[in-house]
């Protein structure tokens, strides 16, 4: 059986085919997990019992989305560019990040997902990178990947061309996190947790954008699903 990968859903105000508000995930993201051999399963954002709900899964993919509310990381105010903040989504995603790490589930965090993990571990974010001339929206650019990291093992290279869409970035690192990739302007593009007992890596870019044609980007999903399969076997054996 395919290992079961939890993908927290995102709220969407309108979805034409469904007529009303919906819970969604990017098709490219879901297809990348499927190509890797996983069974992606949307997870309804609801606070409470998150640890128990996660326990049935073999791995977790924390996807991109809107901005975290700045008060979540102690910011005194909100920048005018902060968008799509949803209190329930924030609460749920932060709990998913904390419990996935606590339970030792294989975890891949993408874009907002990276920022969520950083905040969950006590880190902070730069609310805006400085406007359209400095942010990373609709940009494909190179990143340098640290040698010997789980990220390098997944993408198979020390340099990668990545598809980005974000106007925020990591400011102060969360407890135990180490930088595994950077853009040329110094932006943190990858994070891992030092000494963590399970497979975990986070990227600031959107690997699903190009995974269908770029083995390096598909490699992130392959690694997640491989680790989820191992976790599934261990759970069944125990």
PDB file of C-alpha atoms in Angstrom:
ATOM      1  CA  UNK A   1       0.000   0.000   0.000  1.00  0.00           C
ATOM      2  CA  UNK A   2       1.109   3.562  -0.664  1.00  0.00           C
ATOM      3  CA  UNK A   3       2.297   5.394   2.459  1.00  0.00           C
ATOM      4  CA  UNK A   4      -0.284   7.922   3.633  1.00  0.00           C
ATOM      5  CA  UNK A   5       0.940  11.530   3.512  1.00  0.00           C
ATOM      6  CA  UNK A   6      -1.052  14.219   5.323  1.00  0.00           C
ATOM      7  CA  UNK A   7      -1.363  17.503   3.432  1.00  0.00           C
ATOM      8  CA  UNK A   8      -3.108  20.194   5.509  1.00  0.00           C
ATOM      9  CA  UNK A   9      -5.765  21.847   3.366  1.00  0.00           C
ATOM     10  CA  UNK A  10      -5.917  25.547   2.557  1.00  0.00           C
ATOM     11  CA  UNK A  11      -9.088  27.625   2.729  1.00  0.00           C
ATOM     12  CA  UNK A  12     -10.285  29.126  -0.547  1.00  0.00           C
ATOM     13  CA  UNK A  13     -13.016  31.782  -0.609  1.00  0.00           C
ATOM     14  CA  UNK A  14     -14.283  30.733  -4.039  1.00  0.00           C
ATOM     15  CA  UNK A  15     -13.888  27.653  -6.224  1.00  0.00           C
ATOM     16  CA  UNK A  16     -16.033  27.839  -9.342  1.00  0.00           C
ATOM     17  CA  UNK A  17     -16.559  24.122  -9.930  1.00  0.00           C
ATOM     18  CA  UNK A  18     -17.706  23.642  -6.334  1.00  0.00           C
ATOM     19  CA  UNK A  19     -19.811  26.860  -6.324  1.00  0.00           C
ATOM     20  CA  UNK A  20     -18.878  27.847  -2.779  1.00  0.00           C
ATOM     21  CA  UNK A  21     -15.883  28.256  -0.474  1.00  0.00           C
ATOM     22  CA  UNK A  22     -13.618  25.222  -0.443  1.00  0.00           C
ATOM     23  CA  UNK A  23     -10.648  23.507   1.121  1.00  0.00           C
ATOM     24  CA  UNK A  24      -7.917  23.006  -1.464  1.00  0.00           C
ATOM     25  CA  UNK A  25      -4.337  22.059  -2.179  1.00  0.00           C
ATOM     26  CA  UNK A  26      -2.215  22.768  -5.217  1.00  0.00           C
ATOM     27  CA  UNK A  27      -2.642  20.077  -7.867  1.00  0.00           C
ATOM     28  CA  UNK A  28       1.091  20.126  -8.621  1.00  0.00           C
ATOM     29  CA  UNK A  29       1.837  19.361  -4.979  1.00  0.00           C
ATOM     30  CA  UNK A  30      -0.581  16.445  -4.833  1.00  0.00           C
ATOM     31  CA  UNK A  31       0.645  15.022  -8.146  1.00  0.00           C
ATOM     32  CA  UNK A  32       4.273  15.204  -6.991  1.00  0.00           C
ATOM     33  CA  UNK A  33       3.449  13.101  -3.912  1.00  0.00           C
ATOM     34  CA  UNK A  34       1.541  10.638  -6.100  1.00  0.00           C
ATOM     35  CA  UNK A  35       4.432  10.359  -8.591  1.00  0.00           C
ATOM     36  CA  UNK A  36       6.699   9.576  -5.671  1.00  0.00           C
ATOM     37  CA  UNK A  37       4.474   6.641  -4.702  1.00  0.00           C
ATOM     38  CA  UNK A  38       2.597   8.266  -1.844  1.00  0.00           C
ATOM     39  CA  UNK A  39      -1.111   8.567  -1.129  1.00  0.00           C
ATOM     40  CA  UNK A  40      -1.746  12.272  -0.461  1.00  0.00           C
ATOM     41  CA  UNK A  41      -4.610  12.956   1.927  1.00  0.00           C
ATOM     42  CA  UNK A  42      -6.038  16.402   2.607  1.00  0.00           C
ATOM     43  CA  UNK A  43      -6.289  17.210   6.311  1.00  0.00           C
ATOM     44  CA  UNK A  44      -9.125  19.441   7.493  1.00  0.00           C
ATOM     45  CA  UNK A  45      -7.826  22.483   9.430  1.00  0.00           C
ATOM     46  CA  UNK A  46      -9.415  22.151  12.849  1.00  0.00           C
ATOM     47  CA  UNK A  47      -7.796  22.889  16.192  1.00  0.00           C
ATOM     48  CA  UNK A  48      -7.647  20.177  18.832  1.00  0.00           C
ATOM     49  CA  UNK A  49      -6.623  16.491  18.789  1.00  0.00           C
ATOM     50  CA  UNK A  50      -3.999  17.218  16.135  1.00  0.00           C
ATOM     51  CA  UNK A  51      -1.479  14.747  17.570  1.00  0.00           C
ATOM     52  CA  UNK A  52      -4.043  11.938  17.570  1.00  0.00           C
ATOM     53  CA  UNK A  53      -5.119  12.779  14.032  1.00  0.00           C
ATOM     54  CA  UNK A  54      -1.535  12.841  12.779  1.00  0.00           C
ATOM     55  CA  UNK A  55      -0.733   9.475  14.348  1.00  0.00           C
ATOM     56  CA  UNK A  56      -2.605   7.634  11.590  1.00  0.00           C
ATOM     57  CA  UNK A  57      -0.338   9.105   8.877  1.00  0.00           C
ATOM     58  CA  UNK A  58       3.064   7.932   7.671  1.00  0.00           C
ATOM     59  CA  UNK A  59       4.385  11.381   6.725  1.00  0.00           C
ATOM     60  CA  UNK A  60       3.407  15.043   6.483  1.00  0.00           C
ATOM     61  CA  UNK A  61       3.718  17.673   3.776  1.00  0.00           C
ATOM     62  CA  UNK A  62       3.179  21.205   5.113  1.00  0.00           C
ATOM     63  CA  UNK A  63       2.331  23.315   2.034  1.00  0.00           C
ATOM     64  CA  UNK A  64       2.494  26.958   1.027  1.00  0.00           C
ATOM     65  CA  UNK A  65      -0.254  29.518   1.537  1.00  0.00           C
ATOM     66  CA  UNK A  66      -0.923  32.986   2.904  1.00  0.00           C
ATOM     67  CA  UNK A  67       1.030  34.842   5.572  1.00  0.00           C
ATOM     68  CA  UNK A  68       1.180  33.982   9.251  1.00  0.00           C
ATOM     69  CA  UNK A  69      -0.267  36.627  11.563  1.00  0.00           C
ATOM     70  CA  UNK A  70       2.711  38.690  12.778  1.00  0.00           C
ATOM     71  CA  UNK A  71       1.617  38.414  16.415  1.00  0.00           C
ATOM     72  CA  UNK A  72       2.384  34.691  16.143  1.00  0.00           C
ATOM     73  CA  UNK A  73       6.083  35.565  16.255  1.00  0.00           C
ATOM     74  CA  UNK A  74       5.843  38.560  18.558  1.00  0.00           C
ATOM     75  CA  UNK A  75       5.890  41.354  15.963  1.00  0.00           C
ATOM     76  CA  UNK A  76       4.531  44.631  17.401  1.00  0.00           C
ATOM     77  CA  UNK A  77       2.546  45.544  14.267  1.00  0.00           C
ATOM     78  CA  UNK A  78       1.445  44.310  10.842  1.00  0.00           C
ATOM     79  CA  UNK A  79       3.090  45.396   7.579  1.00  0.00           C
ATOM     80  CA  UNK A  80       0.697  46.619   4.878  1.00  0.00           C
ATOM     81  CA  UNK A  81       1.723  43.802   2.529  1.00  0.00           C
ATOM     82  CA  UNK A  82       0.726  40.947   4.860  1.00  0.00           C
ATOM     83  CA  UNK A  83      -2.109  39.008   3.202  1.00  0.00           C
ATOM     84  CA  UNK A  84      -4.547  36.095   3.558  1.00  0.00           C
ATOM     85  CA  UNK A  85      -4.112  35.760   7.308  1.00  0.00           C
ATOM     86  CA  UNK A  86      -6.463  33.196   8.839  1.00  0.00           C
ATOM     87  CA  UNK A  87      -6.370  32.551  12.575  1.00  0.00           C
ATOM     88  CA  UNK A  88      -7.653  28.976  12.377  1.00  0.00           C
ATOM     89  CA  UNK A  89      -5.227  28.124   9.589  1.00  0.00           C
ATOM     90  CA  UNK A  90      -2.345  29.529  11.643  1.00  0.00           C
ATOM     91  CA  UNK A  91      -3.342  27.625  14.782  1.00  0.00           C
ATOM     92  CA  UNK A  92      -3.744  24.374  12.884  1.00  0.00           C
ATOM     93  CA  UNK A  93      -0.540  24.616  10.855  1.00  0.00           C
ATOM     94  CA  UNK A  94       1.532  25.488  13.917  1.00  0.00           C
ATOM     95  CA  UNK A  95       0.105  22.492  15.768  1.00  0.00           C
ATOM     96  CA  UNK A  96       0.782  20.224  12.791  1.00  0.00           C
ATOM     97  CA  UNK A  97       4.403  21.392  12.682  1.00  0.00           C
ATOM     98  CA  UNK A  98       4.951  20.938  16.420  1.00  0.00           C
ATOM     99  CA  UNK A  99       3.308  17.536  16.653  1.00  0.00           C
ATOM    100  CA  UNK A 100       4.813  16.149  13.442  1.00  0.00           C
ATOM    101  CA  UNK A 101       8.264  16.927  14.830  1.00  0.00           C
ATOM    102  CA  UNK A 102       7.347  15.650  18.293  1.00  0.00           C
ATOM    103  CA  UNK A 103       5.965  12.385  16.894  1.00  0.00           C
ATOM    104  CA  UNK A 104       8.975  11.897  14.630  1.00  0.00           C
ATOM    105  CA  UNK A 105       6.944  11.823  11.417  1.00  0.00           C
ATOM    106  CA  UNK A 106       8.824  12.435   8.154  1.00  0.00           C
ATOM    107  CA  UNK A 107       8.080  16.069   7.292  1.00  0.00           C
ATOM    108  CA  UNK A 108       8.574  18.216   4.209  1.00  0.00           C
ATOM    109  CA  UNK A 109       7.670  21.894   4.674  1.00  0.00           C
ATOM    110  CA  UNK A 110       7.224  24.135   1.625  1.00  0.00           C
ATOM    111  CA  UNK A 111       7.282  27.966   1.488  1.00  0.00           C
ATOM    112  CA  UNK A 112       4.745  29.032   4.163  1.00  0.00           C
ATOM    113  CA  UNK A 113       5.406  25.607   5.660  1.00  0.00           C
ATOM    114  CA  UNK A 114       9.052  26.532   6.270  1.00  0.00           C
ATOM    115  CA  UNK A 115       7.973  29.764   7.934  1.00  0.00           C
ATOM    116  CA  UNK A 116       5.445  27.897  10.084  1.00  0.00           C
ATOM    117  CA  UNK A 117       8.111  25.486  11.352  1.00  0.00           C
ATOM    118  CA  UNK A 118      10.477  28.351  12.087  1.00  0.00           C
ATOM    119  CA  UNK A 119       7.798  30.182  14.102  1.00  0.00           C
ATOM    120  CA  UNK A 120       6.666  26.968  15.831  1.00  0.00           C
ATOM    121  CA  UNK A 121      10.229  26.592  17.131  1.00  0.00           C
ATOM    122  CA  UNK A 122      10.412  30.179  18.394  1.00  0.00           C
ATOM    123  CA  UNK A 123      11.849  31.900  15.316  1.00  0.00           C
ATOM    124  CA  UNK A 124      10.707  35.115  13.668  1.00  0.00           C
ATOM    125  CA  UNK A 125      10.014  36.368  10.150  1.00  0.00           C
ATOM    126  CA  UNK A 126      10.830  39.501   8.193  1.00  0.00           C
ATOM    127  CA  UNK A 127       7.326  40.687   7.303  1.00  0.00           C
ATOM    128  CA  UNK A 128       8.301  42.102   3.915  1.00  0.00           C
ATOM    129  CA  UNK A 129      11.541  41.794   1.950  1.00  0.00           C
ATOM    130  CA  UNK A 130      11.368  45.325   0.586  1.00  0.00           C
ATOM    131  CA  UNK A 131       8.831  45.530  -2.205  1.00  0.00           C
ATOM    132  CA  UNK A 132       8.526  44.074  -5.718  1.00  0.00           C
ATOM    133  CA  UNK A 133      12.128  44.855  -6.636  1.00  0.00           C
ATOM    134  CA  UNK A 134      13.444  42.730  -3.759  1.00  0.00           C
ATOM    135  CA  UNK A 135      10.901  39.983  -3.092  1.00  0.00           C
ATOM    136  CA  UNK A 136      10.869  36.541  -4.668  1.00  0.00           C
ATOM    137  CA  UNK A 137       7.468  36.403  -6.375  1.00  0.00           C
ATOM    138  CA  UNK A 138       7.219  34.615  -9.719  1.00  0.00           C
ATOM    139  CA  UNK A 139      10.993  34.231  -9.690  1.00  0.00           C
ATOM    140  CA  UNK A 140      13.174  31.299 -10.688  1.00  0.00           C
ATOM    141  CA  UNK A 141      16.647  31.700  -9.227  1.00  0.00           C
ATOM    142  CA  UNK A 142      19.623  29.610  -8.095  1.00  0.00           C
ATOM    143  CA  UNK A 143      20.150  28.489  -4.521  1.00  0.00           C
ATOM    144  CA  UNK A 144      23.274  27.080  -2.931  1.00  0.00           C
ATOM    145  CA  UNK A 145      22.669  23.904  -0.941  1.00  0.00           C
ATOM    146  CA  UNK A 146      24.861  22.967   2.016  1.00  0.00           C
ATOM    147  CA  UNK A 147      26.834  19.756   1.575  1.00  0.00           C
ATOM    148  CA  UNK A 148      26.001  16.754   3.705  1.00  0.00           C
ATOM    149  CA  UNK A 149      22.435  17.877   4.474  1.00  0.00           C
ATOM    150  CA  UNK A 150      19.220  15.946   4.025  1.00  0.00           C
ATOM    151  CA  UNK A 151      18.293  18.595   1.475  1.00  0.00           C
ATOM    152  CA  UNK A 152      21.350  17.840  -0.622  1.00  0.00           C
ATOM    153  CA  UNK A 153      20.583  14.143  -0.368  1.00  0.00           C
ATOM    154  CA  UNK A 154      17.078  14.754  -1.681  1.00  0.00           C
ATOM    155  CA  UNK A 155      17.852  17.127  -4.562  1.00  0.00           C
ATOM    156  CA  UNK A 156      21.185  15.496  -5.392  1.00  0.00           C
ATOM    157  CA  UNK A 157      23.053  18.724  -6.059  1.00  0.00           C
ATOM    158  CA  UNK A 158      24.804  21.633  -4.381  1.00  0.00           C
ATOM    159  CA  UNK A 159      23.178  24.137  -6.762  1.00  0.00           C
ATOM    160  CA  UNK A 160      19.548  24.170  -7.818  1.00  0.00           C
ATOM    161  CA  UNK A 161      17.257  26.380  -9.863  1.00  0.00           C
ATOM    162  CA  UNK A 162      14.118  26.942  -7.812  1.00  0.00           C
ATOM    163  CA  UNK A 163      10.689  28.488  -8.358  1.00  0.00           C
ATOM    164  CA  UNK A 164       9.802  31.002  -5.644  1.00  0.00           C
ATOM    165  CA  UNK A 165       6.745  32.977  -4.623  1.00  0.00           C
ATOM    166  CA  UNK A 166       7.198  34.804  -1.326  1.00  0.00           C
ATOM    167  CA  UNK A 167       7.622  38.322   0.038  1.00  0.00           C
ATOM    168  CA  UNK A 168       8.617  37.250   3.557  1.00  0.00           C
ATOM    169  CA  UNK A 169      11.642  35.370   4.816  1.00  0.00           C
ATOM    170  CA  UNK A 170      13.256  33.987   7.941  1.00  0.00           C
ATOM    171  CA  UNK A 171      14.647  36.563  10.331  1.00  0.00           C
ATOM    172  CA  UNK A 172      15.704  34.811  13.560  1.00  0.00           C
ATOM    173  CA  UNK A 173      16.070  31.037  13.396  1.00  0.00           C
ATOM    174  CA  UNK A 174      13.917  28.825  15.597  1.00  0.00           C
ATOM    175  CA  UNK A 175      15.544  26.667  18.250  1.00  0.00           C
ATOM    176  CA  UNK A 176      17.702  23.900  16.804  1.00  0.00           C
ATOM    177  CA  UNK A 177      17.253  24.906  13.164  1.00  0.00           C
ATOM    178  CA  UNK A 178      20.178  25.124  10.761  1.00  0.00           C
ATOM    179  CA  UNK A 179      20.270  26.804   7.352  1.00  0.00           C
ATOM    180  CA  UNK A 180      20.702  24.329   4.497  1.00  0.00           C
ATOM    181  CA  UNK A 181      20.280  26.615   1.473  1.00  0.00           C
ATOM    182  CA  UNK A 182      20.499  30.303   0.600  1.00  0.00           C
ATOM    183  CA  UNK A 183      19.729  32.515  -2.375  1.00  0.00           C
ATOM    184  CA  UNK A 184      22.356  34.904  -3.736  1.00  0.00           C
ATOM    185  CA  UNK A 185      20.833  37.779  -1.739  1.00  0.00           C
ATOM    186  CA  UNK A 186      21.283  35.835   1.505  1.00  0.00           C
ATOM    187  CA  UNK A 187      17.640  34.789   1.887  1.00  0.00           C
ATOM    188  CA  UNK A 188      17.284  31.540   3.818  1.00  0.00           C
ATOM    189  CA  UNK A 189      15.927  28.983   1.356  1.00  0.00           C
ATOM    190  CA  UNK A 190      16.291  25.757   3.350  1.00  0.00           C
ATOM    191  CA  UNK A 191      16.147  24.606   6.968  1.00  0.00           C
ATOM    192  CA  UNK A 192      16.752  21.398   8.886  1.00  0.00           C
ATOM    193  CA  UNK A 193      16.618  20.498  12.568  1.00  0.00           C
ATOM    194  CA  UNK A 194      19.968  19.591  14.074  1.00  0.00           C
ATOM    195  CA  UNK A 195      19.998  16.135  15.613  1.00  0.00           C
ATOM    196  CA  UNK A 196      16.332  15.433  14.868  1.00  0.00           C
ATOM    197  CA  UNK A 197      15.432  11.735  15.038  1.00  0.00           C
ATOM    198  CA  UNK A 198      13.264  11.711  11.892  1.00  0.00           C
ATOM    199  CA  UNK A 199      13.620  12.965   8.315  1.00  0.00           C
ATOM    200  CA  UNK A 200      12.720  16.639   8.094  1.00  0.00           C
ATOM    201  CA  UNK A 201      13.609  19.343   5.623  1.00  0.00           C
ATOM    202  CA  UNK A 202      12.026  22.667   4.723  1.00  0.00           C
ATOM    203  CA  UNK A 203      12.405  24.786   1.598  1.00  0.00           C
ATOM    204  CA  UNK A 204      11.312  28.379   0.996  1.00  0.00           C
ATOM    205  CA  UNK A 205      10.587  27.678  -2.661  1.00  0.00           C
ATOM    206  CA  UNK A 206       7.818  25.712  -4.417  1.00  0.00           C
ATOM    207  CA  UNK A 207       9.335  22.441  -5.692  1.00  0.00           C
ATOM    208  CA  UNK A 208       5.937  21.343  -7.026  1.00  0.00           C
ATOM    209  CA  UNK A 209       6.089  24.076  -9.686  1.00  0.00           C
ATOM    210  CA  UNK A 210       8.818  22.296 -11.623  1.00  0.00           C
ATOM    211  CA  UNK A 211       8.921  18.776 -10.145  1.00  0.00           C
ATOM    212  CA  UNK A 212       7.223  17.264 -13.210  1.00  0.00           C
ATOM    213  CA  UNK A 213      10.290  18.093 -15.320  1.00  0.00           C
ATOM    214  CA  UNK A 214      13.114  18.565 -12.811  1.00  0.00           C
ATOM    215  CA  UNK A 215      14.411  15.436 -11.030  1.00  0.00           C
ATOM    216  CA  UNK A 216      16.043  17.582  -8.348  1.00  0.00           C
ATOM    217  CA  UNK A 217      12.700  19.046  -7.307  1.00  0.00           C
ATOM    218  CA  UNK A 218      10.831  15.746  -7.589  1.00  0.00           C
ATOM    219  CA  UNK A 219      13.587  14.316  -5.406  1.00  0.00           C
ATOM    220  CA  UNK A 220      12.194  16.191  -2.403  1.00  0.00           C
ATOM    221  CA  UNK A 221       8.857  14.404  -2.725  1.00  0.00           C
ATOM    222  CA  UNK A 222      10.571  11.085  -3.449  1.00  0.00           C
ATOM    223  CA  UNK A 223      12.610  11.433  -0.259  1.00  0.00           C
ATOM    224  CA  UNK A 224       9.540  12.287   1.818  1.00  0.00           C
ATOM    225  CA  UNK A 225       7.575   9.310   0.514  1.00  0.00           C
ATOM    226  CA  UNK A 226      10.541   6.934   0.911  1.00  0.00           C
ATOM    227  CA  UNK A 227      10.871   7.967   4.536  1.00  0.00           C
ATOM    228  CA  UNK A 228       7.109   7.699   5.027  1.00  0.00           C
ATOM    229  CA  UNK A 229       7.260   4.134   3.665  1.00  0.00           C
ATOM    230  CA  UNK A 230      10.004   3.286   6.163  1.00  0.00           C
ATOM    231  CA  UNK A 231       7.948   4.820   8.951  1.00  0.00           C
ATOM    232  CA  UNK A 232       4.934   2.786   7.857  1.00  0.00           C
ATOM    233  CA  UNK A 233       6.917  -0.462   7.976  1.00  0.00           C
ATOM    234  CA  UNK A 234       8.305   0.311  11.408  1.00  0.00           C
ATOM    235  CA  UNK A 235       4.818   1.127  12.713  1.00  0.00           C
ATOM    236  CA  UNK A 236       3.341  -2.098  11.294  1.00  0.00           C
ATOM    237  CA  UNK A 237       6.182  -4.199  12.690  1.00  0.00           C
ATOM    238  CA  UNK A 238       5.720  -2.725  16.150  1.00  0.00           C
TER     239      UNK A 238
END
